């Protein structure tokens, strides 16, 4: 059953979001990601992106919402969306067209085959990955289960996405990633820190089933120098450093009570 909610005029309207039995419909995690983008909208507009991309587009709700919230103020932006589910390709096309948005759709695993075309060009990447802890053999299975099955700790697909994002993101590139507590977000931030990225939690939200975080990553050239120095000393960043960083950032990050929004 499709989840209903009151929508801002600058996000995709649920009634116009297409559907298919084998395509993941907008739910709490989708809404959290879009709300995080809305919370950061002023920064996104000032960012002046030219290429935006969603990895794992599903229904197209998120990439369409991103295009709508950037709107006329960000003319000339190219939008791309990928998914392994061919039904998701059709549904995303229908959703985007219903909102007057053009999205180039690419049926591929994460972003396979796109390095030569988009390497270093993506200014904004949005990802609501398969993050639910499941048996490993469920990862990448056919149908709708592929949209949530994340394997051990729910991070098998996330761990594949991170290096791809590093290759595709531009020098000023930002990535917004949905995680849950079981994914150990501090470890994800540690991985990205070693690649030269800073991070902050844009939004945290608890539902009946899970505790969600939307984390924003961006290239931090000071941290790249720091990482190189640490690497040359044959050491790694201790997890407690990242935990402390996340704790501080989470207290300063955008929070909102979603009791009236979730259904």
mmCIF file of C-alpha atoms in Angstrom:
data_model
loop_
_atom_site.group_PDB
_atom_site.id
_atom_site.type_symbol
_atom_site.label_atom_id
_atom_site.label_comp_id
_atom_site.label_asym_id
_atom_site.label_seq_id
_atom_site.Cartn_x
_atom_site.Cartn_y
_atom_site.Cartn_z
ATOM 1 C CA UNK A 1 0.000 0.000 0.000
ATOM 2 C CA UNK A 2 1.340 3.398 -0.944
ATOM 3 C CA UNK A 3 2.265 5.671 1.954
ATOM 4 C CA UNK A 4 0.451 9.016 1.966
ATOM 5 C CA UNK A 5 1.844 12.221 3.405
ATOM 6 C CA UNK A 6 1.465 15.959 3.045
ATOM 7 C CA UNK A 7 3.908 17.071 0.395
ATOM 8 C CA UNK A 8 5.664 20.357 -0.178
ATOM 9 C CA UNK A 9 5.056 21.800 -3.645
ATOM 10 C CA UNK A 10 8.789 21.504 -4.298
ATOM 11 C CA UNK A 11 8.884 17.741 -3.837
ATOM 12 C CA UNK A 12 7.342 14.966 -5.891
ATOM 13 C CA UNK A 13 3.647 14.412 -5.264
ATOM 14 C CA UNK A 14 2.841 10.923 -4.063
ATOM 15 C CA UNK A 15 -0.276 10.761 -6.228
ATOM 16 C CA UNK A 16 1.937 11.242 -9.294
ATOM 17 C CA UNK A 17 4.545 8.676 -8.281
ATOM 18 C CA UNK A 18 4.205 5.607 -10.476
ATOM 19 C CA UNK A 19 4.334 2.098 -9.038
ATOM 20 C CA UNK A 20 4.922 -1.555 -9.842
ATOM 21 C CA UNK A 21 4.640 -4.650 -7.609
ATOM 22 C CA UNK A 22 8.388 -5.263 -7.947
ATOM 23 C CA UNK A 23 9.517 -1.667 -7.335
ATOM 24 C CA UNK A 24 10.119 -0.148 -3.888
ATOM 25 C CA UNK A 25 7.565 2.555 -3.125
ATOM 26 C CA UNK A 26 8.333 5.780 -1.227
ATOM 27 C CA UNK A 27 8.502 5.045 2.485
ATOM 28 C CA UNK A 28 10.049 6.469 5.662
ATOM 29 C CA UNK A 29 13.608 6.234 4.360
ATOM 30 C CA UNK A 30 12.665 7.904 1.073
ATOM 31 C CA UNK A 31 10.914 10.712 2.950
ATOM 32 C CA UNK A 32 13.898 11.132 5.277
ATOM 33 C CA UNK A 33 16.275 11.518 2.331
ATOM 34 C CA UNK A 34 14.048 14.081 0.613
ATOM 35 C CA UNK A 35 13.556 15.971 3.887
ATOM 36 C CA UNK A 36 17.340 16.044 4.344
ATOM 37 C CA UNK A 37 17.711 17.531 0.871
ATOM 38 C CA UNK A 38 15.047 20.093 1.721
ATOM 39 C CA UNK A 39 16.890 20.968 4.923
ATOM 40 C CA UNK A 40 20.024 21.550 2.848
ATOM 41 C CA UNK A 41 18.235 23.189 -0.099
ATOM 42 C CA UNK A 42 19.759 26.639 0.386
ATOM 43 C CA UNK A 43 23.227 25.088 0.274
ATOM 44 C CA UNK A 44 22.282 23.002 -2.764
ATOM 45 C CA UNK A 45 21.163 26.100 -4.648
ATOM 46 C CA UNK A 46 24.378 27.922 -3.765
ATOM 47 C CA UNK A 47 26.301 24.810 -4.820
ATOM 48 C CA UNK A 48 25.193 25.302 -8.471
ATOM 49 C CA UNK A 49 25.345 21.624 -9.449
ATOM 50 C CA UNK A 50 25.504 20.701 -13.120
ATOM 51 C CA UNK A 51 25.216 16.905 -12.752
ATOM 52 C CA UNK A 52 22.999 15.177 -10.176
ATOM 53 C CA UNK A 53 22.666 11.426 -9.843
ATOM 54 C CA UNK A 54 20.655 8.900 -7.878
ATOM 55 C CA UNK A 55 22.052 5.421 -7.374
ATOM 56 C CA UNK A 56 19.173 2.963 -6.990
ATOM 57 C CA UNK A 57 16.281 5.166 -8.072
ATOM 58 C CA UNK A 58 13.368 2.785 -7.396
ATOM 59 C CA UNK A 59 10.169 4.764 -7.944
ATOM 60 C CA UNK A 60 11.991 7.954 -8.938
ATOM 61 C CA UNK A 61 10.549 9.850 -5.981
ATOM 62 C CA UNK A 62 13.910 11.104 -4.696
ATOM 63 C CA UNK A 63 15.578 12.188 -7.958
ATOM 64 C CA UNK A 64 12.347 13.850 -9.089
ATOM 65 C CA UNK A 65 12.059 15.680 -5.763
ATOM 66 C CA UNK A 66 15.666 16.843 -6.040
ATOM 67 C CA UNK A 67 15.007 18.213 -9.523
ATOM 68 C CA UNK A 68 11.871 19.995 -8.347
ATOM 69 C CA UNK A 69 13.506 21.596 -5.325
ATOM 70 C CA UNK A 70 16.380 22.878 -7.460
ATOM 71 C CA UNK A 71 13.861 23.959 -10.100
ATOM 72 C CA UNK A 72 14.339 26.972 -12.326
ATOM 73 C CA UNK A 73 16.974 28.348 -9.970
ATOM 74 C CA UNK A 74 19.360 25.634 -11.149
ATOM 75 C CA UNK A 75 18.810 25.608 -14.900
ATOM 76 C CA UNK A 76 20.987 23.424 -17.083
ATOM 77 C CA UNK A 77 21.323 20.624 -14.543
ATOM 78 C CA UNK A 78 21.557 17.092 -15.938
ATOM 79 C CA UNK A 79 19.877 14.364 -13.893
ATOM 80 C CA UNK A 80 20.878 10.697 -14.028
ATOM 81 C CA UNK A 81 19.368 7.688 -12.268
ATOM 82 C CA UNK A 82 20.533 4.083 -12.102
ATOM 83 C CA UNK A 83 18.937 0.842 -10.964
ATOM 84 C CA UNK A 84 19.397 -2.866 -11.604
ATOM 85 C CA UNK A 85 15.627 -3.356 -11.672
ATOM 86 C CA UNK A 86 14.319 -2.751 -15.195
ATOM 87 C CA UNK A 87 10.838 -2.159 -13.790
ATOM 88 C CA UNK A 88 12.297 0.684 -11.717
ATOM 89 C CA UNK A 89 13.550 2.269 -14.929
ATOM 90 C CA UNK A 90 10.038 2.427 -16.319
ATOM 91 C CA UNK A 91 8.498 3.593 -13.047
ATOM 92 C CA UNK A 92 11.095 6.340 -12.574
ATOM 93 C CA UNK A 93 10.522 7.533 -16.124
ATOM 94 C CA UNK A 94 6.776 7.726 -15.522
ATOM 95 C CA UNK A 95 7.259 9.527 -12.203
ATOM 96 C CA UNK A 96 9.675 12.101 -13.594
ATOM 97 C CA UNK A 97 7.600 12.740 -16.717
ATOM 98 C CA UNK A 98 4.463 13.220 -14.606
ATOM 99 C CA UNK A 99 6.283 16.070 -12.856
ATOM 100 C CA UNK A 100 7.777 17.576 -15.998
ATOM 101 C CA UNK A 101 11.302 16.479 -15.107
ATOM 102 C CA UNK A 102 13.798 14.902 -17.498
ATOM 103 C CA UNK A 103 15.997 12.166 -16.031
ATOM 104 C CA UNK A 104 18.429 10.069 -18.038
ATOM 105 C CA UNK A 105 17.918 6.469 -16.943
ATOM 106 C CA UNK A 106 20.670 3.870 -16.934
ATOM 107 C CA UNK A 107 19.998 0.230 -16.142
ATOM 108 C CA UNK A 108 23.155 -0.911 -14.375
ATOM 109 C CA UNK A 109 24.536 -2.255 -11.105
ATOM 110 C CA UNK A 110 25.265 0.835 -8.966
ATOM 111 C CA UNK A 111 27.038 2.778 -11.727
ATOM 112 C CA UNK A 112 28.904 0.120 -13.679
ATOM 113 C CA UNK A 113 30.199 1.333 -17.023
ATOM 114 C CA UNK A 114 29.744 5.022 -16.202
ATOM 115 C CA UNK A 115 33.294 5.860 -15.135
ATOM 116 C CA UNK A 116 34.382 6.910 -18.616
ATOM 117 C CA UNK A 117 31.371 9.167 -18.982
ATOM 118 C CA UNK A 118 30.784 10.624 -15.519
ATOM 119 C CA UNK A 119 34.056 10.198 -13.635
ATOM 120 C CA UNK A 120 34.729 13.331 -11.618
ATOM 121 C CA UNK A 121 31.607 15.078 -12.894
ATOM 122 C CA UNK A 122 28.817 14.343 -10.390
ATOM 123 C CA UNK A 123 28.165 17.342 -8.146
ATOM 124 C CA UNK A 124 25.313 15.800 -6.136
ATOM 125 C CA UNK A 125 24.736 12.079 -5.555
ATOM 126 C CA UNK A 126 21.785 10.743 -3.577
ATOM 127 C CA UNK A 127 21.677 7.158 -2.352
ATOM 128 C CA UNK A 128 19.040 5.225 -0.443
ATOM 129 C CA UNK A 129 20.852 1.881 -0.569
ATOM 130 C CA UNK A 130 19.788 -1.630 0.377
ATOM 131 C CA UNK A 131 20.706 -1.295 4.060
ATOM 132 C CA UNK A 132 18.624 -3.934 5.857
ATOM 133 C CA UNK A 133 20.708 -6.713 7.477
ATOM 134 C CA UNK A 134 19.849 -9.952 5.659
ATOM 135 C CA UNK A 135 21.472 -13.256 4.752
ATOM 136 C CA UNK A 136 24.252 -12.601 2.259
ATOM 137 C CA UNK A 137 22.653 -14.741 -0.432
ATOM 138 C CA UNK A 138 19.702 -12.341 -0.614
ATOM 139 C CA UNK A 139 21.883 -9.450 -1.807
ATOM 140 C CA UNK A 140 21.342 -8.630 -5.461
ATOM 141 C CA UNK A 141 18.458 -11.040 -5.873
ATOM 142 C CA UNK A 142 15.799 -10.408 -8.487
ATOM 143 C CA UNK A 143 12.746 -8.293 -7.783
ATOM 144 C CA UNK A 144 11.867 -5.886 -5.038
ATOM 145 C CA UNK A 145 13.998 -7.598 -2.359
ATOM 146 C CA UNK A 146 17.116 -6.228 -4.042
ATOM 147 C CA UNK A 147 16.032 -2.753 -2.924
ATOM 148 C CA UNK A 148 16.472 -3.550 0.775
ATOM 149 C CA UNK A 149 18.663 -6.678 1.165
ATOM 150 C CA UNK A 150 22.032 -5.458 2.443
ATOM 151 C CA UNK A 151 23.653 -8.644 3.713
ATOM 152 C CA UNK A 152 25.666 -8.800 6.942
ATOM 153 C CA UNK A 153 25.116 -5.614 8.959
ATOM 154 C CA UNK A 154 23.321 -4.279 5.869
ATOM 155 C CA UNK A 155 26.533 -2.876 4.394
ATOM 156 C CA UNK A 156 27.506 -5.173 1.517
ATOM 157 C CA UNK A 157 26.020 -2.901 -1.145
ATOM 158 C CA UNK A 158 27.006 0.262 0.730
ATOM 159 C CA UNK A 159 30.637 -0.886 0.727
ATOM 160 C CA UNK A 160 30.430 -1.304 -3.051
ATOM 161 C CA UNK A 161 28.891 2.133 -3.515
ATOM 162 C CA UNK A 162 31.519 4.105 -1.578
ATOM 163 C CA UNK A 163 34.471 3.612 -3.982
ATOM 164 C CA UNK A 164 32.187 4.214 -6.971
ATOM 165 C CA UNK A 165 31.009 7.471 -5.431
ATOM 166 C CA UNK A 166 34.619 8.500 -4.863
ATOM 167 C CA UNK A 167 35.342 8.059 -8.581
ATOM 168 C CA UNK A 168 32.221 9.784 -9.865
ATOM 169 C CA UNK A 169 31.998 12.752 -7.510
ATOM 170 C CA UNK A 170 33.479 16.004 -8.752
ATOM 171 C CA UNK A 171 35.969 18.045 -6.759
ATOM 172 C CA UNK A 172 33.024 19.851 -5.206
ATOM 173 C CA UNK A 173 30.828 16.741 -5.158
ATOM 174 C CA UNK A 174 28.412 15.955 -2.338
ATOM 175 C CA UNK A 175 26.834 12.601 -1.498
ATOM 176 C CA UNK A 176 23.740 12.141 0.662
ATOM 177 C CA UNK A 177 23.546 8.575 1.990
ATOM 178 C CA UNK A 178 20.788 6.899 4.016
ATOM 179 C CA UNK A 179 21.980 4.575 6.780
ATOM 180 C CA UNK A 180 20.547 2.900 9.852
ATOM 181 C CA UNK A 181 22.194 2.274 13.208
ATOM 182 C CA UNK A 182 22.818 -1.401 12.367
ATOM 183 C CA UNK A 183 25.060 -0.283 9.474
ATOM 184 C CA UNK A 184 27.521 1.251 11.965
ATOM 185 C CA UNK A 185 27.531 4.724 10.359
ATOM 186 C CA UNK A 186 30.729 5.697 12.191
ATOM 187 C CA UNK A 187 32.575 2.945 10.319
ATOM 188 C CA UNK A 188 31.149 4.192 7.016
ATOM 189 C CA UNK A 189 32.365 7.688 7.863
ATOM 190 C CA UNK A 190 35.757 6.243 8.750
ATOM 191 C CA UNK A 191 35.995 4.604 5.328
ATOM 192 C CA UNK A 192 35.133 7.862 3.612
ATOM 193 C CA UNK A 193 37.475 9.798 5.889
ATOM 194 C CA UNK A 194 40.331 7.655 4.615
ATOM 195 C CA UNK A 195 39.313 8.627 1.081
ATOM 196 C CA UNK A 196 39.487 12.298 2.028
ATOM 197 C CA UNK A 197 35.867 13.088 2.877
ATOM 198 C CA UNK A 198 34.323 15.003 5.722
ATOM 199 C CA UNK A 199 30.815 14.157 6.907
ATOM 200 C CA UNK A 200 27.887 15.483 8.858
ATOM 201 C CA UNK A 201 24.488 14.120 9.758
ATOM 202 C CA UNK A 202 21.889 16.244 7.985
ATOM 203 C CA UNK A 203 18.908 14.439 9.478
ATOM 204 C CA UNK A 204 18.171 11.772 12.071
ATOM 205 C CA UNK A 205 14.808 10.100 12.381
ATOM 206 C CA UNK A 206 13.426 7.193 14.371
ATOM 207 C CA UNK A 207 10.566 5.070 13.104
ATOM 208 C CA UNK A 208 8.851 2.066 14.621
ATOM 209 C CA UNK A 209 11.269 -0.224 12.797
ATOM 210 C CA UNK A 210 14.599 1.593 12.560
ATOM 211 C CA UNK A 211 16.737 4.588 13.406
ATOM 212 C CA UNK A 212 17.646 6.449 10.213
ATOM 213 C CA UNK A 213 20.470 8.860 9.504
ATOM 214 C CA UNK A 214 21.058 10.831 6.320
ATOM 215 C CA UNK A 215 24.772 11.575 6.103
ATOM 216 C CA UNK A 216 26.279 14.175 3.797
ATOM 217 C CA UNK A 217 29.821 13.601 2.517
ATOM 218 C CA UNK A 218 32.072 16.085 0.744
ATOM 219 C CA UNK A 219 35.727 16.234 -0.196
ATOM 220 C CA UNK A 220 37.869 17.684 2.565
ATOM 221 C CA UNK A 221 41.317 18.357 1.172
ATOM 222 C CA UNK A 222 42.756 19.061 4.608
ATOM 223 C CA UNK A 223 41.713 15.562 5.659
ATOM 224 C CA UNK A 224 43.423 14.080 2.586
ATOM 225 C CA UNK A 225 46.714 15.518 3.792
ATOM 226 C CA UNK A 226 46.004 14.271 7.298
ATOM 227 C CA UNK A 227 45.142 10.809 5.973
ATOM 228 C CA UNK A 228 48.357 10.670 3.943
ATOM 229 C CA UNK A 229 50.381 11.604 7.005
ATOM 230 C CA UNK A 230 48.660 8.983 9.110
ATOM 231 C CA UNK A 231 49.092 6.393 6.372
ATOM 232 C CA UNK A 232 52.802 7.133 6.088
ATOM 233 C CA UNK A 233 53.109 6.442 9.800
ATOM 234 C CA UNK A 234 51.467 3.061 9.171
ATOM 235 C CA UNK A 235 48.499 3.944 11.362
ATOM 236 C CA UNK A 236 44.766 4.275 10.896
ATOM 237 C CA UNK A 237 42.202 6.631 12.366
ATOM 238 C CA UNK A 238 40.755 5.098 15.538
ATOM 239 C CA UNK A 239 37.019 4.523 15.387
ATOM 240 C CA UNK A 240 36.523 6.569 18.551
ATOM 241 C CA UNK A 241 37.702 9.700 16.668
ATOM 242 C CA UNK A 242 34.959 9.248 14.090
ATOM 243 C CA UNK A 243 32.453 8.379 16.806
ATOM 244 C CA UNK A 244 33.323 11.622 18.578
ATOM 245 C CA UNK A 245 32.998 13.565 15.331
ATOM 246 C CA UNK A 246 29.595 12.066 14.619
ATOM 247 C CA UNK A 247 28.449 12.728 18.169
ATOM 248 C CA UNK A 248 29.396 16.388 17.907
ATOM 249 C CA UNK A 249 27.911 16.771 14.450
ATOM 250 C CA UNK A 250 24.693 15.052 15.384
ATOM 251 C CA UNK A 251 24.103 17.519 18.200
ATOM 252 C CA UNK A 252 24.536 20.385 15.783
ATOM 253 C CA UNK A 253 22.738 18.776 12.863
ATOM 254 C CA UNK A 254 19.224 19.391 11.649
ATOM 255 C CA UNK A 255 16.678 17.421 13.645
ATOM 256 C CA UNK A 256 12.956 17.230 13.450
ATOM 257 C CA UNK A 257 10.167 15.372 15.145
ATOM 258 C CA UNK A 258 8.466 13.204 12.543
ATOM 259 C CA UNK A 259 5.622 11.874 14.664
ATOM 260 C CA UNK A 260 3.124 13.847 12.616
ATOM 261 C CA UNK A 261 4.711 12.877 9.290
ATOM 262 C CA UNK A 262 5.171 9.108 9.445
ATOM 263 C CA UNK A 263 2.261 6.817 8.814
#
